[in-house]
Structure formats: structure tokens, C-alpha cells
């Protein structure tokens, strides 16, 4: 592993002599096991003793076998398991002073003064109270002669770090809580299945989803599936909503749709605080419209199942960050919670987050609903705005008339989520008053005039479709530039939105160059990154990469499971990605791989030999399975076959090998909730930017835009969605290998190594900064509003 140049290195930290306990409390959530695994392995890695607390706070109060020391092997094979293997329970005893006194005694007996709590706001508030009472509890234990003065002095301070595990995503301060993305996967799987039966019978389906007092799951799943109506507690419908909803359902049917989907959050209420249940909605539709209507209450299905790739990565990163936070705490450090902002792990004061979360509920109780939406955060607010923009079509008479024509096309290889982006762009464009045109088969189709106007209803039901319904080709515009200019003239195209991967970037650069010869290209040009390889400069994430990661992780789970009960086995798996190692590296972290070979990090025969020896040692300790990922272009000589044969030979007598090339299954399938919403949100944002640029560049009856900032890529950078002039991205690009020169995810690679028991250095230069939840985010900070 290559050392970084940062001064602050992981090896400077030590947990020697420290004892850390990890517990899961409250409701369970997919990904909790990944967090527990990360805490245990990172804790052991730094030399600390790590303990499981079984059954949450109840286990801490009861003590005995409920508090057990964890070993490296005890968290093997738990990454892909749903729920929490160490158990979770609601605990009345811990709410009493006597219960907390027992818990303190049980911890002191084992020398535990570092607590990692994975749960919701109630669990974390309880942990903070425990921390505040700690010195008083120890004094009582001394008084009762249960511990001596020396022990009270030695264990005088309790340090607490929290991670939020909740499918509801109802905790302020973090863009996503552990389990939310997996719950969305369950919901979308059900919605996709229901849509096929609903279309067959021309039915209306009312789906009730979880979330208690938070409508995040309902809102985002409605956005992801294009639901006709959504009811959430933060924004109750206006009086008379019943009539408006029925009109909307009726209008959708009259435009030829064979189904309606209504999503109801379990805590949905009207403006007067009266509950709106799924059965009330069903009866309303039947009585007023006579539609064949069915109710599906998803219930605990949403909590169950395998965690998604996103949740595994999030939980692993948070678990490692939690251990680092515990190592760095002092007696005066406030309890913190590890959160996600954009694609960064941050630490926030726990009680600031809890107070902000309680403020939301207070605002809702006092019927300050706009304030409640604002307090939920920018992500929630933007989801709501985008849903309203896309789901509720204004009458023609209310639409602005811009007289601008905007064309949308897909470029390069297909990626899941492209169709959601096209749908969003078309509908937002129509709402802005533009005429929207769809181009089939990329620039090749453009040159042949495969262009047609698209209406609102033409893109109905596109969000859940994989691949590219418009068709896409890798053809670059340069060789057809004259014909393309001619089509731009003929159809009077005033702006272009390209959705694609590295080819789209090259296309945009070629169109910029062509501006000097063809005025037709002096119009606003925008590109949205969409590629499974995630190799586009100017963005940390691309549409389609999350779906591909889930496909890889799901397949790795199945492959590893195939070896259960057999002799020791190592799997060599080849992933796609061109020269970009994103899928292999991040997929490896999510699947629990032992190594991932990529082009960006050169390796030689000595590294391969070292990995074989490492696996051999692990197998001797009782581990049954090994997993090695290899990016397709990581090395022209060390091919997948070569690595397979080397491992087979060197591991003879200890383990045997199997190899798999995952191929195009990584590119296919239905888009994940993340990709549906990421595509939807950035396409909406891009269309609003195009409208602004069209207005700015319209002079004397025509559009003329040839400045650098009129040809942009919209990408996610750390915490913000940013429009970047494409010519400025040239210096950041390795055109030979079709990758960015710098890639943020390389910082995650040491995590995979650490969690696989390799000795390596981990750059913590971004860690240790305690931020404040009350600080307003940057104006453009809408990065994770996409999910």
C-alpha cells in the first residue's frame, strides 16, 4: 500500500490499554452488522480490547455473558447479514438510575470506558445521559464497596461515540442513516413488482411505508418510482386534498396510463392532525372514482434483507471513524455522532443533533410544517421540491412559454438511471416552458435526424427502466459535425443536455471546439455523468455506478455462499471499469474482499505472493473463504487467468480457487433507488441551469452562448453539486486511460486492507474535525439530496 504524504498518519494512533464496547440499540437496521464488524476490527487493529454488548442496553444492565470480548474471527461472514447479530432490545431498566448503576458496574469490572452506540436518537440520548452521570455512578459504586477508589480513578471518564442506525433517516445532522438505503431497496423492489400486476388489471395501488414521524422513505420512494401522489407527516396536504388527488388520478388514467400508485407514510396526517391511513385513501378512491384499488402495507419487510452496497460502505466508514474518534477523545471532549455529509464522514456534537431532531417534531406538533421541512435539511427539502415539480403537471395555460427548444440525448455505454434522468429533464423542461426533443442513438442518431418532440406522458414509467430507452452509441460528433450542425439548425435546437460517461465528456469538448466554425453550437451545453465505471473527471459519483456496485456485491455474496460447508476456497472475480478501479475497490470494501487489484495502484509478483501468504495464514485460523477482486484493465500481464493459476498453485493443500468474470451483468438490471434519485435530481438541476443560461444568452431574437461557463459538467464534489466548465476539466483528465488524475475513493482502499487484517497506514488527515450541526450548509450543498 502506497504511503500518502500527509503528516498525520494512522500509525501514530494507538488504542493500547483501551477497552471499547459496541452495542446496537432500539430498532434494527440493515448495515448495523457492517458497523459492528468495522468497530471490532478497527479496534483490534489499533491494539484495543473490543467487547460485544448483546441485547443493547438490557445486556449492559444484566452483564454476565451479555458482555463478551470480540475476536477478529467472531465478525467474519456478518457483513452481508441483515438485522443485528448481537441483538437489540428496548430497555426500561436503563431508563432508571438503578439500571444505569448496574450498567456502570458491569463496564468498570471489564475496564470499559469507551462506548460505541449504534441506534436512533433515543439510544444516543440515553448514552449521553449515562456519560454525564458516570462520575456520580462511580462514586456510588465506591460508596457501596462494589469498586475501590483506585478503579474509580482509573476509569473516571466515559467516552461515547454514536452512529445512527435507523431506516427512517429521521436524525438531523447526517444525510443518510445506516439502513435507509437498504429500506429503499426493499420498497422499490415491491413497487416495481406491484407496477406489473397493476398495469395488467388497470389497478390503483396504495402502499404504506414505514418512517414513524418522518416521511423520508415515502417521499424518496415516490420520487424513485414516479408515484402519482404521496402523503407525508412533514407536509400535510391542504384542505380539499381528496378532490385534488382524485382529479390527478383521473387525469393520469385519461392520458392512457393503466395504473396509479399512491404512497402513504405511516405517520401521515392532514392539516388538523388527523391520521391519513392507507385504508382511508383506498376507500376514497373507490367511492369517488370507482377504480379497482388494493392496499399493500410493507411493514417489517423494509427492515429486513441483505444490506445494500451503500449501507455496507457507509457503515464500514462510520465504524472506522467511530474508533478513531474514541482514540482521540479526552475527558473534556463532548459526545459525538459520526455522520455523513456529501461523501465525507464528519463528527458532530451528539446533543446538537438530538436537539435539532427534537425541534423537527416540535415544529410538526405546532403545525409549523414549512419549518419542519426546512429543519429536516436541504436534502429533504430538495426531494420535496423535485417531487412536486415532476409529479404535478400544471395546466398548459399556467406554463410559461419560452419558445426555446432543448434536446436530450444519451452518449456512450448504457447505465442504469439514464432513463430517470431523461424523464426528469423532459418534465422539468416542459414545466419551464420549453419544447423538449429526444435524440435516439446518441450523436450518430443526431446526424441522421433521429430527433422527435417528447411530451409529458411520453416519459411516464421511465424511472424504473434499466439501460437507455433513447438508445445510445459511443460515436463522437467530430466526424459528423456538419450534419449535426445542420440538424441543430433544422430543429432550431437552443440547448443540449448530454447524459453519458467519458465519451460524453469528449463529445462536449468537441462541440466546444466546433463553436468557432459552427454558430449552431454556440448554445448552452450541459453534461450529466452516467457510467458504471465512475471514471468521469469533475464528479465523485456518476449515475449507474451504485446499481453496478449492488450487482457486484450481490453476486459476490452468492459466490461466497456457494462455498459454505465446503473446504477452504478463494474466489478471483473480475469487474468492469476500464482503467478505473472504482468498482473493484468500493465493491471490494462492500463485499469484504481480501484484496482488489487496480490500475491506479501498481502491483507486482511480490504483492501477489504476499496476498497468497496472507490468505494462507487466515485460512489456518479457521476462515473458510477468501475474495479477490481484479479490475479488468489493472495489468495487461497479470490477467485474471494468471492470478487464478498463481493462487491455485501457491495455495495448494490449503485452499482451492474459483474464478468468475462478472461482465455485462454489472451494466444491466433495474436502477437502484440511489441512481433513480441521483439521475432525477441532477437532471432537474441541469434543466434549471439551462433555462437560466438561455435567458442570459438570448439577444436580438436568438440564443448565442460561447463563453466557457456555457458548456458545463454537473458533478458532485465532496458535499456540493457543482457546474464546472468542461474546458477547465482538461487538466484534471488522463485522456489515454480515460480517468480523472485524482480520485477520492483511493482513500477508502486502506479501509478494505485494514478490515481484511493487513498491516497498512491509513490517512486520517480528514478526520478529527468536530463540526456543528447548526451551521448552515453551503448554498450549493445538495450533494446527497440525490438519495
XYZ file of C-alpha atoms in Angstrom, residues 306-631:
326
model
C -29.409 -8.020 2.971
C -27.899 -4.533 3.337
C -27.251 -2.625 0.123
C -23.745 -1.774 -1.075
C -24.279 1.841 0.038
C -25.192 0.811 3.601
C -22.228 -1.553 3.901
C -19.793 1.124 2.757
C -21.443 3.811 4.913
C -21.443 1.566 7.995
C -17.830 0.437 7.438
C -16.613 4.021 7.045
C -18.589 5.170 10.078
C -17.347 2.250 12.200
C -13.710 3.044 11.456
C -14.310 6.765 12.048
C -16.020 5.973 15.384
C -12.945 4.097 16.638
C -10.676 6.970 15.550
C -12.969 9.395 17.408
C -12.773 7.262 20.578
C -8.973 7.119 20.347
C -8.779 10.898 20.140
C -11.229 11.768 22.944
C -10.152 13.437 26.136
C -12.033 13.937 29.403
C -13.360 17.266 28.073
C -14.488 16.014 24.659
C -18.244 16.175 24.091
C -20.028 13.003 22.994
C -20.119 12.977 19.212
C -22.017 11.227 16.473
C -20.347 10.131 13.222
C -22.338 11.463 10.290
C -22.275 11.570 6.512
C -22.256 14.835 4.587
C -21.891 14.563 0.856
C -19.442 11.688 0.576
C -17.470 12.664 3.683
C -17.554 11.280 7.216
C -17.828 14.070 9.787
C -18.185 14.259 13.565
C -20.936 16.322 15.120
C -21.785 17.019 18.778
C -24.354 14.370 19.665
C -26.709 16.586 21.669
C -26.783 19.308 18.993
C -28.090 16.689 16.561
C -30.592 15.312 19.094
C -31.900 18.814 19.892
C -32.304 19.629 16.187
C -34.154 16.318 15.671
C -36.486 17.177 18.551
C -37.041 20.633 17.031
C -38.496 18.988 13.914
C -41.090 17.122 15.970
C -41.891 20.273 17.928
C -42.461 22.224 14.699
C -44.794 19.479 13.440
C -46.719 19.395 16.735
C -47.175 23.168 16.496
C -48.277 22.856 12.823
C -45.247 24.835 11.549
C -44.928 22.446 8.632
C -42.741 24.603 6.332
C -40.325 24.986 9.247
C -40.365 21.195 9.834
C -39.402 20.572 6.204
C -36.592 23.128 6.460
C -35.294 21.587 9.698
C -35.199 18.126 8.083
C -32.360 19.504 5.992
C -31.609 20.602 2.456
C -31.727 17.029 1.173
C -35.323 16.514 2.344
C -36.387 19.956 1.133
C -34.969 19.402 -2.348
C -36.555 15.964 -2.629
C -39.947 17.519 -1.884
C -39.465 20.357 -4.381
C -38.347 17.953 -7.101
C -41.248 15.586 -6.465
C -43.752 18.441 -6.790
C -42.051 19.621 -9.970
C -42.175 16.195 -11.631
C -45.401 14.676 -10.368
C -47.836 17.545 -10.688
C -48.250 18.811 -14.205
C -49.510 22.367 -14.493
C -52.271 23.139 -16.997
C -50.988 24.462 -20.360
C -52.453 27.893 -19.556
C -50.246 28.191 -16.440
C -46.971 27.151 -18.120
C -44.500 29.842 -19.195
C -43.823 29.986 -22.944
C -40.107 30.274 -23.574
C -40.032 29.452 -27.301
C -36.801 27.562 -26.673
C -36.113 24.056 -27.998
C -33.955 21.772 -25.812
C -32.627 18.383 -26.972
C -31.713 15.468 -24.680
C -29.527 12.526 -25.719
C -27.597 9.624 -24.208
C -23.957 9.069 -25.126
C -21.613 6.101 -24.566
C -22.473 2.837 -22.842
C -25.880 2.460 -21.165
C -26.058 2.995 -17.397
C -28.952 2.340 -15.013
C -30.583 5.650 -14.077
C -30.204 7.259 -17.525
C -33.946 6.906 -18.149
C -34.812 8.524 -14.817
C -32.563 11.459 -15.786
C -34.214 11.795 -19.224
C -37.707 11.706 -17.674
C -36.748 14.363 -15.159
C -35.133 16.599 -17.808
C -38.162 16.331 -20.132
C -40.721 17.097 -17.425
C -38.768 19.942 -15.831
C -38.099 21.376 -19.314
C -41.818 21.308 -20.132
C -42.572 22.930 -16.748
C -40.087 25.683 -17.645
C -41.994 26.264 -20.881
C -39.518 24.691 -23.326
C -40.204 22.334 -26.205
C -38.307 19.132 -25.418
C -36.746 16.934 -28.089
C -35.322 13.436 -27.621
C -32.449 12.229 -29.804
C -32.178 8.478 -30.431
C -28.833 6.621 -30.660
C -26.593 9.463 -29.485
C -24.731 11.671 -31.931
C -24.976 9.040 -34.643
C -28.762 9.312 -34.474
C -28.450 13.100 -34.236
C -26.568 13.248 -37.548
C -29.301 11.128 -39.190
C -32.123 13.307 -37.871
C -33.470 10.766 -35.351
C -34.994 13.610 -33.355
C -38.568 13.932 -32.153
C -40.508 16.105 -29.762
C -41.413 14.437 -26.444
C -44.394 15.265 -24.273
C -45.009 14.861 -20.543
C -46.786 11.499 -20.843
C -44.173 10.031 -23.221
C -41.711 9.533 -20.349
C -44.194 8.091 -17.831
C -42.879 4.994 -16.050
C -39.284 5.574 -17.166
C -37.689 5.829 -13.703
C -37.590 2.081 -13.054
C -36.349 1.082 -16.516
C -32.729 -0.042 -16.873
C -30.466 0.652 -19.844
C -31.219 3.525 -22.231
C -34.693 3.761 -23.764
C -33.479 6.515 -26.106
C -30.716 4.274 -27.355
C -27.063 5.212 -27.051
C -23.898 4.933 -29.145
C -20.236 5.643 -28.494
C -19.921 7.679 -31.729
C -18.232 11.061 -31.197
C -19.635 14.097 -33.033
C -16.406 15.213 -34.774
C -16.821 13.032 -37.875
C -20.499 14.018 -38.318
C -20.127 17.614 -37.141
C -21.551 19.240 -40.278
C -24.634 17.014 -40.354
C -25.207 17.571 -36.633
C -24.966 21.354 -37.136
C -27.492 21.034 -39.950
C -29.938 19.163 -37.650
C -29.406 21.782 -34.918
C -30.398 24.408 -37.498
C -33.333 22.448 -38.869
C -34.906 21.772 -35.479
C -33.775 25.142 -34.064
C -32.150 23.462 -31.043
C -31.291 26.168 -28.474
C -29.638 23.956 -25.821
C -28.250 20.422 -25.452
C -28.302 18.089 -22.449
C -25.997 15.075 -22.754
C -26.233 12.149 -20.339
C -23.298 9.740 -20.523
C -19.826 8.703 -19.445
C -16.331 9.576 -20.611
C -17.496 9.705 -24.253
C -19.994 12.416 -23.292
C -17.125 14.471 -21.878
C -15.184 14.065 -25.136
C -18.321 14.965 -27.118
C -18.805 18.130 -25.083
C -15.180 19.155 -25.675
C -15.551 18.535 -29.436
C -18.722 20.639 -29.570
C -16.901 23.456 -27.745
C -14.106 23.312 -30.332
C -16.674 23.322 -33.152
C -18.171 26.589 -31.888
C -15.551 28.597 -33.786
C -16.707 27.037 -37.092
C -20.402 26.435 -36.423
C -22.541 29.007 -34.606
C -25.184 26.302 -34.113
C -23.120 25.027 -31.161
C -22.988 28.462 -29.508
C -25.818 27.423 -27.192
C -25.886 26.253 -23.559
C -24.380 22.743 -23.363
C -24.610 20.594 -20.248
C -23.454 17.096 -19.402
C -24.619 14.724 -16.650
C -22.131 11.946 -15.743
C -23.703 8.500 -16.257
C -21.421 5.472 -16.336
C -20.965 2.367 -14.209
C -17.183 2.913 -14.282
C -17.423 6.212 -12.343
C -14.441 7.463 -14.333
C -15.643 10.965 -15.296
C -13.475 13.866 -14.059
C -15.308 16.634 -12.226
C -17.594 14.356 -10.221
C -17.183 11.965 -7.297
C -20.196 9.892 -8.365
C -21.846 9.009 -11.670
C -25.367 7.792 -12.436
C -25.276 3.990 -12.762
C -22.268 3.265 -10.537
C -24.405 2.452 -7.475
C -26.507 -0.078 -9.423
C -23.339 -1.744 -10.724
C -21.895 -1.883 -7.189
C -25.041 -3.576 -5.919
C -24.854 -6.114 -8.755
C -21.208 -6.880 -7.868
C -21.884 -7.157 -4.136
C -24.970 -9.336 -4.617
C -23.026 -11.689 -6.905
C -20.047 -11.817 -4.513
C -22.437 -12.737 -1.673
C -23.846 -15.607 -3.728
C -20.426 -16.785 -4.826
C -19.119 -16.764 -1.246
C -22.241 -18.557 -0.036
C -21.646 -21.293 -2.601
C -18.539 -22.262 -0.640
C -20.245 -22.565 2.738
C -19.816 -26.030 4.135
C -17.111 -26.908 1.603
C -13.363 -26.877 2.035
C -11.469 -23.598 2.125
C -11.884 -21.670 -1.105
C -10.655 -18.392 -2.655
C -12.650 -16.643 -5.383
C -10.980 -14.466 -8.014
C -13.566 -12.088 -9.515
C -13.064 -9.724 -12.449
C -15.043 -6.485 -12.515
C -15.606 -3.918 -15.258
C -14.480 -0.287 -15.130
C -11.924 0.114 -17.921
C -8.799 1.567 -16.302
C -10.784 2.950 -13.358
C -10.636 0.808 -10.222
C -13.714 2.299 -8.527
C -15.948 -0.777 -8.898
C -13.228 -3.199 -7.783
C -12.159 -1.062 -4.796
C -15.507 0.087 -3.436
C -17.150 -3.223 -4.371
C -14.323 -4.958 -2.502
C -14.973 -2.862 0.615
C -18.720 -3.640 0.460
C -18.249 -7.361 -0.218
C -15.486 -7.900 2.356
C -12.732 -8.660 -0.167
C -9.184 -9.516 0.888
C -7.619 -7.565 -1.972
C -8.618 -5.570 -5.058
C -6.136 -5.193 -7.891
C -6.467 -1.941 -9.811
C -4.560 0.035 -12.436
C -4.190 3.155 -10.248
C -2.142 1.238 -7.673
C 0.573 -0.723 -9.495
C 1.298 -4.207 -8.134
C 3.890 -6.837 -8.935
C 4.539 -10.541 -8.342
C 5.768 -9.841 -4.808
C 2.414 -8.238 -3.923
C 0.567 -11.244 -5.346
C 2.782 -13.607 -3.367
C 2.268 -11.573 -0.199
C -1.538 -11.753 -0.676
C -1.391 -15.534 -1.114
C 0.640 -15.883 2.096
C -1.767 -13.602 3.933
C -4.745 -15.693 2.813
C -2.945 -18.897 3.768
C -2.420 -17.565 7.308
C -6.062 -16.508 7.578
C -7.290 -19.899 6.371
C -5.270 -21.579 9.124
C -7.172 -19.555 11.753
C -10.478 -21.017 10.615
C -11.607 -18.546 7.913
C -13.229 -20.625 5.137
C -13.447 -18.190 2.244
C -11.320 -15.585 0.530
C -12.355 -13.000 -2.046
C -10.075 -11.234 -4.524
C -11.378 -8.607 -6.965
C -9.493 -7.582 -10.092
C -10.345 -4.590 -12.259
